[in-house]
Coordinates of C-alpha atoms in Angstrom, one line a residue:
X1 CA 89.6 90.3 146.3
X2 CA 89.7 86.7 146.7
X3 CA 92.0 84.8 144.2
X4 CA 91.6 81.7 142.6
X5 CA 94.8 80.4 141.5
X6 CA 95.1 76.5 141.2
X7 CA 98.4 75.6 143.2
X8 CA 101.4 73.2 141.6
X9 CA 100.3 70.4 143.0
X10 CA 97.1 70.2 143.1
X11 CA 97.2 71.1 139.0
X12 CA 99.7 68.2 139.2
X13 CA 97.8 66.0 140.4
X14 CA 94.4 66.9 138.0
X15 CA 96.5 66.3 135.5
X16 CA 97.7 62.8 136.5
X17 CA 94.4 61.9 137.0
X18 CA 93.5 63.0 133.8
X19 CA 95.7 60.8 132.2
X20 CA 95.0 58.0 134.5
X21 CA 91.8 57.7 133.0
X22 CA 92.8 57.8 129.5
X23 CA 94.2 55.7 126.4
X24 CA 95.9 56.5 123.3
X25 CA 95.0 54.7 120.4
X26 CA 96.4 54.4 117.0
X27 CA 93.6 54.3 114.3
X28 CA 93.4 51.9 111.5
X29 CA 93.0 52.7 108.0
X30 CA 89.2 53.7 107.1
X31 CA 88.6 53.7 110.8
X32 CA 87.0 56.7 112.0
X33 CA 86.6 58.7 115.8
X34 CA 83.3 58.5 115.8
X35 CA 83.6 54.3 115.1
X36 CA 86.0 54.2 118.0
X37 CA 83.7 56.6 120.4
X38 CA 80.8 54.2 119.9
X39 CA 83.0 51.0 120.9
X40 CA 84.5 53.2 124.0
X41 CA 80.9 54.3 125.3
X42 CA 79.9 50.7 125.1
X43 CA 82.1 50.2 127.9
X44 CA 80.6 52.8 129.9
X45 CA 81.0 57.2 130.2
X46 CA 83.6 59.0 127.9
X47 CA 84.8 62.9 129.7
X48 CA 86.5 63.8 126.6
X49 CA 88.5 63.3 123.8
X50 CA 90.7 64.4 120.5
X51 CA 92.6 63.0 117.3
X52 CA 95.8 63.9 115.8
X53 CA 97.6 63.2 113.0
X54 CA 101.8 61.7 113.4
X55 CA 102.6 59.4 110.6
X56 CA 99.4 58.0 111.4
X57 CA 95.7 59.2 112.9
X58 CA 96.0 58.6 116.6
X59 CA 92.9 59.4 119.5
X60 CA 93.0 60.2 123.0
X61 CA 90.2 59.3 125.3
X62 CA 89.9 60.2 128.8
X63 CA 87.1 58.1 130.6
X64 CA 84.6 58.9 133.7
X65 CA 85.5 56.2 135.9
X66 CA 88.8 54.0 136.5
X67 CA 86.3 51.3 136.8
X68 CA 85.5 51.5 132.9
X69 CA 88.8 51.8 131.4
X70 CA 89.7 48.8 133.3
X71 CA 86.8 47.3 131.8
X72 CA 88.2 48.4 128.5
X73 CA 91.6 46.5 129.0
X74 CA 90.6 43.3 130.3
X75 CA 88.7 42.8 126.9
X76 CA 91.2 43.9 125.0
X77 CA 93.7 41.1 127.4
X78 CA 91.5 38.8 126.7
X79 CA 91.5 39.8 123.3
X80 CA 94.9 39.7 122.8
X81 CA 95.7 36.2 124.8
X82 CA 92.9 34.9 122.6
X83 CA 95.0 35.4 119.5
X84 CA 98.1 34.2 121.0
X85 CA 97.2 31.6 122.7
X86 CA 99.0 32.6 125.5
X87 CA 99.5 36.2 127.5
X88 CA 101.7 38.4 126.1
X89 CA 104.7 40.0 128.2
X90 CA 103.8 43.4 129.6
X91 CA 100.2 43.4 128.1
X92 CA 98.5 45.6 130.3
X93 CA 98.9 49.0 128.3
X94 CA 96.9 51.9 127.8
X95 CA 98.4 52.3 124.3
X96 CA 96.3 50.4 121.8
X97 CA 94.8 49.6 118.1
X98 CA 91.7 49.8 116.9
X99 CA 90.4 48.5 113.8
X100 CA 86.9 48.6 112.7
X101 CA 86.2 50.5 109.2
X102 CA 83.5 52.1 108.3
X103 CA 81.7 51.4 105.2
X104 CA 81.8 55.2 104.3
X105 CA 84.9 56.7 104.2
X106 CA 84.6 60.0 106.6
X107 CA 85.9 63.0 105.8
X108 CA 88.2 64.0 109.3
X109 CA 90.3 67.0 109.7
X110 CA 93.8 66.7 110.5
X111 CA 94.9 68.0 113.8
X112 CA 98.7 68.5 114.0
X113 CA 99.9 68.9 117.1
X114 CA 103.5 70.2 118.6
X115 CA 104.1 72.1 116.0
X116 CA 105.1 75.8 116.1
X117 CA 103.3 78.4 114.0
X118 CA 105.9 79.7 111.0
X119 CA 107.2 83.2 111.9
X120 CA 105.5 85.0 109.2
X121 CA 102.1 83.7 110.0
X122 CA 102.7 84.6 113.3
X123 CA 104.0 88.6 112.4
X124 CA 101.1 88.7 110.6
X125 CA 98.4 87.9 113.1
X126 CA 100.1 90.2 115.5
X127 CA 99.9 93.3 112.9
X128 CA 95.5 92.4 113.9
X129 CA 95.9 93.3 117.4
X130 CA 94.8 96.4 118.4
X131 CA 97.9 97.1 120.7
X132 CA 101.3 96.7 121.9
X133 CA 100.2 94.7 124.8
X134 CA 97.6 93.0 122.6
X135 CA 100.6 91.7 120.0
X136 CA 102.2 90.4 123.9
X137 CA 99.4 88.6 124.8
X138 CA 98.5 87.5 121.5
X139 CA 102.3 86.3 120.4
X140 CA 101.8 84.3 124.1
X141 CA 98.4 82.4 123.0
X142 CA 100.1 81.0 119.7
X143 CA 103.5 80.2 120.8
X144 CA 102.0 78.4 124.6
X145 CA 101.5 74.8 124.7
X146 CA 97.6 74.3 123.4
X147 CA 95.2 72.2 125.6
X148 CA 95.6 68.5 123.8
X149 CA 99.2 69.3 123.6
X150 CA 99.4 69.8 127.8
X151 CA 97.3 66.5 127.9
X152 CA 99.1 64.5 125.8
X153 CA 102.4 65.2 127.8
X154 CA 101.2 64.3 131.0
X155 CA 100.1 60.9 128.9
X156 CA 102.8 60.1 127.8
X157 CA 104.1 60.3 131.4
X158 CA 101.7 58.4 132.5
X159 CA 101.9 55.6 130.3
X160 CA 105.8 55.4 130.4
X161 CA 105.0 55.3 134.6
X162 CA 102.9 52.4 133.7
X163 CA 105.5 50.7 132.0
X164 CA 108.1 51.4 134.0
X165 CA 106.0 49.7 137.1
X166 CA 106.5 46.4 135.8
X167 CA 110.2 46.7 137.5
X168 CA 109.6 49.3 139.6
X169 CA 106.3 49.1 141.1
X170 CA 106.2 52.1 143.3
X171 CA 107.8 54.4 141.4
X172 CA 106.0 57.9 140.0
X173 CA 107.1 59.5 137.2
X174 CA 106.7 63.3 137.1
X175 CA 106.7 65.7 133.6
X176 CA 109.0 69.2 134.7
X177 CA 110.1 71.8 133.1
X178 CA 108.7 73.5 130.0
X179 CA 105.3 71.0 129.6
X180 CA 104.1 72.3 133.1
X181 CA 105.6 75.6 134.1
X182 CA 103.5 77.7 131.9
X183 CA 105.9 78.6 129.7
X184 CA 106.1 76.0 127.3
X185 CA 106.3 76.6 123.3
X186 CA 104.1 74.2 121.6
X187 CA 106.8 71.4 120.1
X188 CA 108.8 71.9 123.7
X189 CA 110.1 68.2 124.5
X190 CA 109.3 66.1 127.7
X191 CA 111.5 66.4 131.0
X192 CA 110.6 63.6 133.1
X193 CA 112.1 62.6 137.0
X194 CA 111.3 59.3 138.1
X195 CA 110.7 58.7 142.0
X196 CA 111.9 55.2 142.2
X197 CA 110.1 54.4 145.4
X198 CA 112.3 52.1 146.8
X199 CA 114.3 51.8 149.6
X200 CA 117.8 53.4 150.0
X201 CA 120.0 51.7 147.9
X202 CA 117.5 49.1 146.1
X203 CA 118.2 49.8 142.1
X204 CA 116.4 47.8 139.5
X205 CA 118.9 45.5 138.0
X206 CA 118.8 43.1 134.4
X207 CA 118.8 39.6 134.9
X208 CA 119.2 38.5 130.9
X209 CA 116.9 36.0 130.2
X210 CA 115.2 36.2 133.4
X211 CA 113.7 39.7 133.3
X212 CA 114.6 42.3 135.6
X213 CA 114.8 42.8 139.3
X214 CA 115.3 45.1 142.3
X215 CA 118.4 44.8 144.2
X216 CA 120.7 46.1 147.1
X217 CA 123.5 47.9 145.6
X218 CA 126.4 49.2 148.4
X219 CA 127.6 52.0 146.2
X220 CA 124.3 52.8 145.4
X221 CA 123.0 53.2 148.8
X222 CA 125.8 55.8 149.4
X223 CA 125.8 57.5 146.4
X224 CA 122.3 59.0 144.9
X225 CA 124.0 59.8 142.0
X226 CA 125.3 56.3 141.5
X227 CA 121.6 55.2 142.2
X228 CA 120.4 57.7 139.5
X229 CA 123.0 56.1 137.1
X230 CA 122.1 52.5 137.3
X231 CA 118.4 52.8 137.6
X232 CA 118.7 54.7 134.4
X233 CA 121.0 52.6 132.5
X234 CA 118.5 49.4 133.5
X235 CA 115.5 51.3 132.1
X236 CA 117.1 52.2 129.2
X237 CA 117.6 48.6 128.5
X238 CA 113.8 47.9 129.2
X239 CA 112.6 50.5 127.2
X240 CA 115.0 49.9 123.8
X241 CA 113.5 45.9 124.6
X242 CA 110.6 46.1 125.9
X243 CA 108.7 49.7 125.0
X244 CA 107.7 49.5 121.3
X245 CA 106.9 52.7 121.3
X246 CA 109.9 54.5 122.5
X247 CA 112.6 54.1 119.6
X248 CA 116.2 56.3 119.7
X249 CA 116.8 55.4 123.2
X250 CA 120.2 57.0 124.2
X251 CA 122.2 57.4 127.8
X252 CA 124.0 60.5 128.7
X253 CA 125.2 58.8 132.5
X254 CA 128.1 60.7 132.4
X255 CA 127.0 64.2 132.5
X256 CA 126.3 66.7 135.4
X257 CA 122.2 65.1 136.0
X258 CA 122.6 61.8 134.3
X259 CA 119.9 61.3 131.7
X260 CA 117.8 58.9 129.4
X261 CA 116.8 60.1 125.8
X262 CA 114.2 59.1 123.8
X263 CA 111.8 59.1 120.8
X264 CA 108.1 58.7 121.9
X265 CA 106.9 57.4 118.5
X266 CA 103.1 58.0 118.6
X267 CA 103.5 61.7 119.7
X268 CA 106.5 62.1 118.4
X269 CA 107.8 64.1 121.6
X270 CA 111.3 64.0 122.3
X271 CA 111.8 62.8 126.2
X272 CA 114.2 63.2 129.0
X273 CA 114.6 61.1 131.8
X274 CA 116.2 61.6 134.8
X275 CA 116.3 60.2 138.4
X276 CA 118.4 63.2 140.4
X277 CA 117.2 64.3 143.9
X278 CA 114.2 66.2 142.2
X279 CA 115.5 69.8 141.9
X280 CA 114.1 70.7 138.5
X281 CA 110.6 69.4 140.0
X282 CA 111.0 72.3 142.7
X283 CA 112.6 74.8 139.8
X284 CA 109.2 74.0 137.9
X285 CA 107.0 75.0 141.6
X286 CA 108.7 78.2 141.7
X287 CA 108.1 79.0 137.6
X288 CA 104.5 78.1 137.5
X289 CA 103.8 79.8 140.7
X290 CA 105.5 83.2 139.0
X291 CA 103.1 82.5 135.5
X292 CA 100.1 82.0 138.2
X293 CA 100.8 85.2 140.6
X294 CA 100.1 88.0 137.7
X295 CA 98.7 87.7 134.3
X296 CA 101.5 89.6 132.7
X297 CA 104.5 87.2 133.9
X298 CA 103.8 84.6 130.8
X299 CA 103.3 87.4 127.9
X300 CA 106.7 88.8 129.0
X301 CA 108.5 86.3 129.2
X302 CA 107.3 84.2 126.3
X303 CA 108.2 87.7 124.3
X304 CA 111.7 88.4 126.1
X305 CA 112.4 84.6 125.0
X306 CA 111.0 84.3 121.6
X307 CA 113.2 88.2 120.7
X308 CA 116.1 86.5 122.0
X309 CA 116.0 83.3 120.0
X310 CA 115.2 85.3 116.5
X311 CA 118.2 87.4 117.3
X312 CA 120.7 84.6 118.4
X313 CA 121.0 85.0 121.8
X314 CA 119.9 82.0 123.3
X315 CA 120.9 78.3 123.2
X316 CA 119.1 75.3 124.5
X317 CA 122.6 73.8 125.4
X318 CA 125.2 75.8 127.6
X319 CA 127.4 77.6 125.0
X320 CA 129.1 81.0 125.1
X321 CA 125.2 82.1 125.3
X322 CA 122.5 82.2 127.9
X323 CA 120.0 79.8 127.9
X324 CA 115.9 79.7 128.8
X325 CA 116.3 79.1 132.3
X326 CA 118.4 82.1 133.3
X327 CA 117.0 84.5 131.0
X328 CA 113.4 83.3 132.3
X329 CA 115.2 84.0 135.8
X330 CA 116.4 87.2 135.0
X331 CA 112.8 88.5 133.4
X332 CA 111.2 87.6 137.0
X333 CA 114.1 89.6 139.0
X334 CA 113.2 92.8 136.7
X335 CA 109.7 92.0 137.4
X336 CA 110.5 91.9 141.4
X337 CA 112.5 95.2 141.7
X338 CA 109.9 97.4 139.9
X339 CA 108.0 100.2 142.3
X340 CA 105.9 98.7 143.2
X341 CA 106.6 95.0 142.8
X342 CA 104.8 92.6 140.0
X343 CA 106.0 90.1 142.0
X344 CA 107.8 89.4 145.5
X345 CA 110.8 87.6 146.0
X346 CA 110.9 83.6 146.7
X347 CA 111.8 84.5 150.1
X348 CA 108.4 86.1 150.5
X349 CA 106.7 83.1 148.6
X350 CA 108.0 80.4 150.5
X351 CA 108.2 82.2 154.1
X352 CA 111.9 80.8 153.9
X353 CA 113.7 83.6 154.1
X354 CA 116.1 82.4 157.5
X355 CA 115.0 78.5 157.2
X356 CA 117.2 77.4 155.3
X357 CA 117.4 77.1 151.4
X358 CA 113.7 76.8 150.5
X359 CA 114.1 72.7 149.5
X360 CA 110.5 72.4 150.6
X361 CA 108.5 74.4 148.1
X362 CA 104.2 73.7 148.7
X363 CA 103.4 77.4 147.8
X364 CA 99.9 78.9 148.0
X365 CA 99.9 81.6 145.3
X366 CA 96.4 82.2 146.9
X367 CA 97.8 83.2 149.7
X368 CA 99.9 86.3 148.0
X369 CA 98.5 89.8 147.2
X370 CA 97.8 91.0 144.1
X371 CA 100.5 93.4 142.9
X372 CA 99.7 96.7 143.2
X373 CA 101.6 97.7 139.9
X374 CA 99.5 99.3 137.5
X375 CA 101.9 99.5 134.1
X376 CA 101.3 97.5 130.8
X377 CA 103.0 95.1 128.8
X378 CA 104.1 97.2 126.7
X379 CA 105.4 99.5 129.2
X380 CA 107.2 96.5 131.0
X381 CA 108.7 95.2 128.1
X382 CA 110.6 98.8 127.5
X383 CA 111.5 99.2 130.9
X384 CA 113.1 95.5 130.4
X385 CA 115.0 96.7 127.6
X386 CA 116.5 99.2 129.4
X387 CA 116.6 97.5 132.5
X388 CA 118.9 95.1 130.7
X389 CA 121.1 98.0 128.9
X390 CA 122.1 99.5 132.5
X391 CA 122.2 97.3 135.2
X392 CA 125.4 96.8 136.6
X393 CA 126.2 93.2 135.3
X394 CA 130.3 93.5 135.9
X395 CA 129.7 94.1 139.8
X396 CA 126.3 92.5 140.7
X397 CA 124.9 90.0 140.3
X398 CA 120.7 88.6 140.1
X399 CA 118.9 86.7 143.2
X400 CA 115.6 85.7 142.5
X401 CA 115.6 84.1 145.9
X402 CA 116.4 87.6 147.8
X403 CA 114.8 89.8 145.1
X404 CA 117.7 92.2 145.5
X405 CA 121.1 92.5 143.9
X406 CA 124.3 91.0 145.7
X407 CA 128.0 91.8 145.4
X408 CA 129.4 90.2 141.6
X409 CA 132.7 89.0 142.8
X410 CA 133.6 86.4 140.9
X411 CA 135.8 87.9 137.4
X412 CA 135.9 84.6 135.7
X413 CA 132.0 85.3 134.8
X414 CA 130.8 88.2 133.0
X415 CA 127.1 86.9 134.0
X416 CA 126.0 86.0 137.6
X417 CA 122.3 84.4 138.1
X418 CA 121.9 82.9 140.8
X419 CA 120.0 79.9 141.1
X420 CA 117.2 80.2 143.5
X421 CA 117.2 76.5 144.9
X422 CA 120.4 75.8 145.0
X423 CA 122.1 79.2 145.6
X424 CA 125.4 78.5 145.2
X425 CA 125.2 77.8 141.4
X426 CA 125.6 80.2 139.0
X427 CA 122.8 80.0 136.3
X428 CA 124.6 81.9 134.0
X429 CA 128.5 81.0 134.2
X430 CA 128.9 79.7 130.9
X431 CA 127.9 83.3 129.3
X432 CA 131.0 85.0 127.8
X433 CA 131.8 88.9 127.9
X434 CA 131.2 88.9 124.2
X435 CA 127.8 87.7 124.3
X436 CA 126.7 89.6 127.5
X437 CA 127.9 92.8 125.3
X438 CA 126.0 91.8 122.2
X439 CA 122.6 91.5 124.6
X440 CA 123.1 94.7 125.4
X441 CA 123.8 95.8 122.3
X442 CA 120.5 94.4 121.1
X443 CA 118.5 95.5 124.2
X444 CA 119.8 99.1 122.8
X445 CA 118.7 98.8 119.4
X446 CA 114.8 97.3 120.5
X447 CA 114.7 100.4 122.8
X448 CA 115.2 102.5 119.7
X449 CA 112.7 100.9 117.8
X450 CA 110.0 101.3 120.4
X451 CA 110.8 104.9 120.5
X452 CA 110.0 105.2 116.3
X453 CA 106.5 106.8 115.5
X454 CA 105.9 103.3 113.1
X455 CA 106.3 101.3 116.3
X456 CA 102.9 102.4 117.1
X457 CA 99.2 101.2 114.9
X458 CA 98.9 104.0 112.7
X459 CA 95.2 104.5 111.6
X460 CA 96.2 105.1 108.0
X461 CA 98.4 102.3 107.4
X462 CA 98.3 98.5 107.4
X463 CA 102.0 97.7 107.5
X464 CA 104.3 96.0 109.8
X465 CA 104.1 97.8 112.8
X466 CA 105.0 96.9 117.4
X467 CA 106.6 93.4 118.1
X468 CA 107.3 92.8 114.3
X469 CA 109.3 95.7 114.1
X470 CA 111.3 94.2 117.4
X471 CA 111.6 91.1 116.0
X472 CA 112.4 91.4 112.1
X473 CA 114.5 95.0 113.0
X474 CA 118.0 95.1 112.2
X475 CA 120.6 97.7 113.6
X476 CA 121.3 98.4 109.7
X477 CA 117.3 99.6 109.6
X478 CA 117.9 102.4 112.6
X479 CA 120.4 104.7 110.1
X480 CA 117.2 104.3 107.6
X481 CA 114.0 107.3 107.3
X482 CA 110.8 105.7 108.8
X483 CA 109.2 104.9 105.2
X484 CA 111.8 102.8 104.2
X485 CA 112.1 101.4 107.4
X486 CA 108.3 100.2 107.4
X487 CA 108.5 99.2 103.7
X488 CA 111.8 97.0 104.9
X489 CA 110.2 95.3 107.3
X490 CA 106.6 94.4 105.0
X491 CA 109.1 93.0 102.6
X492 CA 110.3 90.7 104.8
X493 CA 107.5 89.8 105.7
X494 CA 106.1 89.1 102.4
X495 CA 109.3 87.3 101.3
X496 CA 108.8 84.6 104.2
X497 CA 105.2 84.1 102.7
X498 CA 106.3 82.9 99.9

């Protein structure tokens, strides 16, 4: 059976094109879509197109042609220097205002975007599936990263690329992380890496008055974390200066992959930007290629992660907990050592297995098999549950890259996942013994839960029953008869309805 999987990069670069083409405009009172859809096919085709509402109505429209949408911009330069009198700074944007108002007011619905559905609606709409594995899949298609949402990342990229080009005019900037590796929730922020494109050692540097420029800097050119630090720092200063709308611009330069935060105000997406060697690009390869291979790797995980936020047990910063990226890590290596394998190891994916440590990624999920593993979601996510009560965490540890345990050696770590890239970091190493317990513990009570006749869609009832039960159980609720169990959990649910 032939398989049609679209690889990393060439989704990548789709994408990119995608918002290549494309504008974002901020909408003017008592100016309507359909107003500005009529001025933007003026100028030639429109591919497609959506509004959303952030402290303001705000469109996105993706044209045919390059050729078009710089047709679009020169009359809106034009425009611009016309009102002026003169050109101003860094006018060539794809982020603009239109203003034309209709003489009926028309009646527009309100698309929010990046925003997470509230837990009780979402309990609720699970309780419609018809299964286990339905409520999996299901919980997956609400909590993923909607279509606009994907888009609207990558433009954000794209313009911030284009910005960034007036100092640095070869560089590329890439989104990683949660917006492309398939297993992003829908309000997940923006990790960016800028390529700077320059030779070893040039940085771009502030002049004051005089702008900005690329320069030769010694330490630089011996040190790429040095390089990473002062191209940062400089584009900070651009965009706080020059970027009206980034706002809450702030530099973390000091910390293990110096960074860039800020606000992007017409999305209202939080970004990250970095400049390292390019490691969490690869990292995002390897996760998109695993969400790609079989159709039950994104339910799973996006289950695995959303049980372990409810119940405490994850953090998005390195604390006595574990965080997304391991516990995503860890949900693949159970999915690698089942019989037979959902998926292979990153060995097999890369063909890397004695070349080295797999720094050049370019996979072909085409060219895998299809796993010959039969069992259901539902099944998977049980065997997980116990998969995570009994392996032998205190003397092995988890290689995604080998797909086999190794020797745990180290006894300052309860917790040892590897990192597949860049093997000789430990994932996991901030996770305490405490916390590694109370996972367990957990894991324990979900596997009692499944094993309760309510777990399952009883004909005759239309209470809580499968993932809510998981998600809303407490280990109080085990020591209770099934009835009141069931009638527990409905309250619950009903309370956070109100």
């Amino acid at each position: 059976m032939d398989r049609d999987i679209v690889p990393f990069w060439s989704m990548m670069e789709q994408r990119r094109k995608q918002a290549d083409k494309s504008i974002l405009v901020k909408l003017c009172e008592k100016t309507s879509i359909t107003t500005l859809l009529q001025y933007c096919t003026s100028h030639g085709k429109v591919s497609d197109h959506f509004s959303y509402f952030q402290q303001g109505r705000y469109a996105v429209i993706e044209f045919k042609s390059s050729a078009t949408l710089d047709s679009l911009l020169r009359v809106t330069e034009m425009s611009a220097v016309k009102k002026k009198g003169r050109a101003p700074p860094f006018v060539h944007s794809r982020f603009l205002t239109f203003s034309r108002p209709a003489k009926q007011k028309q009646r527009e619905q309100r698309q929010l975007l990046n925003r997470e559905i509230n837990h009780s609606t979402l309990m609720d709409r699970l309780c419609q599936s018809e299964s286990v594995s339905g409520q999996i899949d299901d919980m997956m298609n609400q909590e993923k990263l909607q279509e606009p949402e994907v888009r609207l990342r990558f433009l954000v990229c794209s313009l911030m690329e284009e910005a960034f080009k007036n100092i640095l005019p070869d560089c590329t900037l890439y989104p990683f992380g949660s917006s492309v590796n398939c297993f992003g929730r829908r309000n997940c922020d923006i990790d960016m890496y800028l390529d700077r494109g320059t030779k070893n050692g040039v940085v771009p540097i502030s002049k004051g008055k005089e702008g900005y420029q690329l320069a030769y800097d010694r330490e630089a050119a011996h040190s790429d974390r040095v390089a990473a630090q002062t191209t940062l720092s400089t584009l900070a200063s651009y965009l706080h200066r020059h970027v009206p709308h980034a706002s809450a611009v702030f530099r973390i330069l000091k910390a293990t992959c110096p960074l860039v935060k800020f606000r992007h105000n017409a999305t209202g997406l939080l970004c990250d930007l970095t400049a390292d060697k390019g490691i969490g690009l690869k990292s995002t390869e390897l996760l998109y290629t695993y969400g790609q291979l079989d159709r039950r790797v994104c339910p799973l995980v996006f289950l695995v992660r959303y049980w372990a936020r409810f119940h405490d047990l994850t953090s998005m910063h390195p604390d006595a907990r574990i965080t997304n990226f391991p516990l995503t890590l860890l949900v693949v290596y159970f999915l690698q050592t089942r019989s037979p394998p959902v998926v292979p190891s990153m060995n097999q994916l890369t063909g890397l297995a004695d070349k080295g440590d797999g720094a050049s990624m370019e996979i072909d999920p085409n060219n895998i098999s299809e796993s010959e593993n039969k069992e259901t979601l539902e099944e998977l996510l049980q065997e997980f549950f116990h998969f995570l009560c009994t392996f032998d965490f205190h003397h092995q540890g988890v290689s995604v890259k080998r797909g086999e345990p190794f020797p745990h050696l180290d006894d300052q770590h309860s917790l040892h996942i590897e990192n597949p890239l860049e093997t000789e970091f430990n994932t996991s190493k901030n996770v305490s013994v405490d916390h590694l317990n109370r996972m367990r513990e957990r894991a324990r009570e979900a596997l009692e839960t499944m094993q309760h006749a309510e777990f399952q869609r009883s004909a005759d009832s239309d209470g809580a029953w499968g993932v809510p039960l998981l998600i809303f159980f407490q280990r109080s609720a085990r020591r209770e008869k099934s009835p009141e169990l069931r009638n527990r959990i409905d309250n619950i649910l009903k309370d956070l309805k109100r």
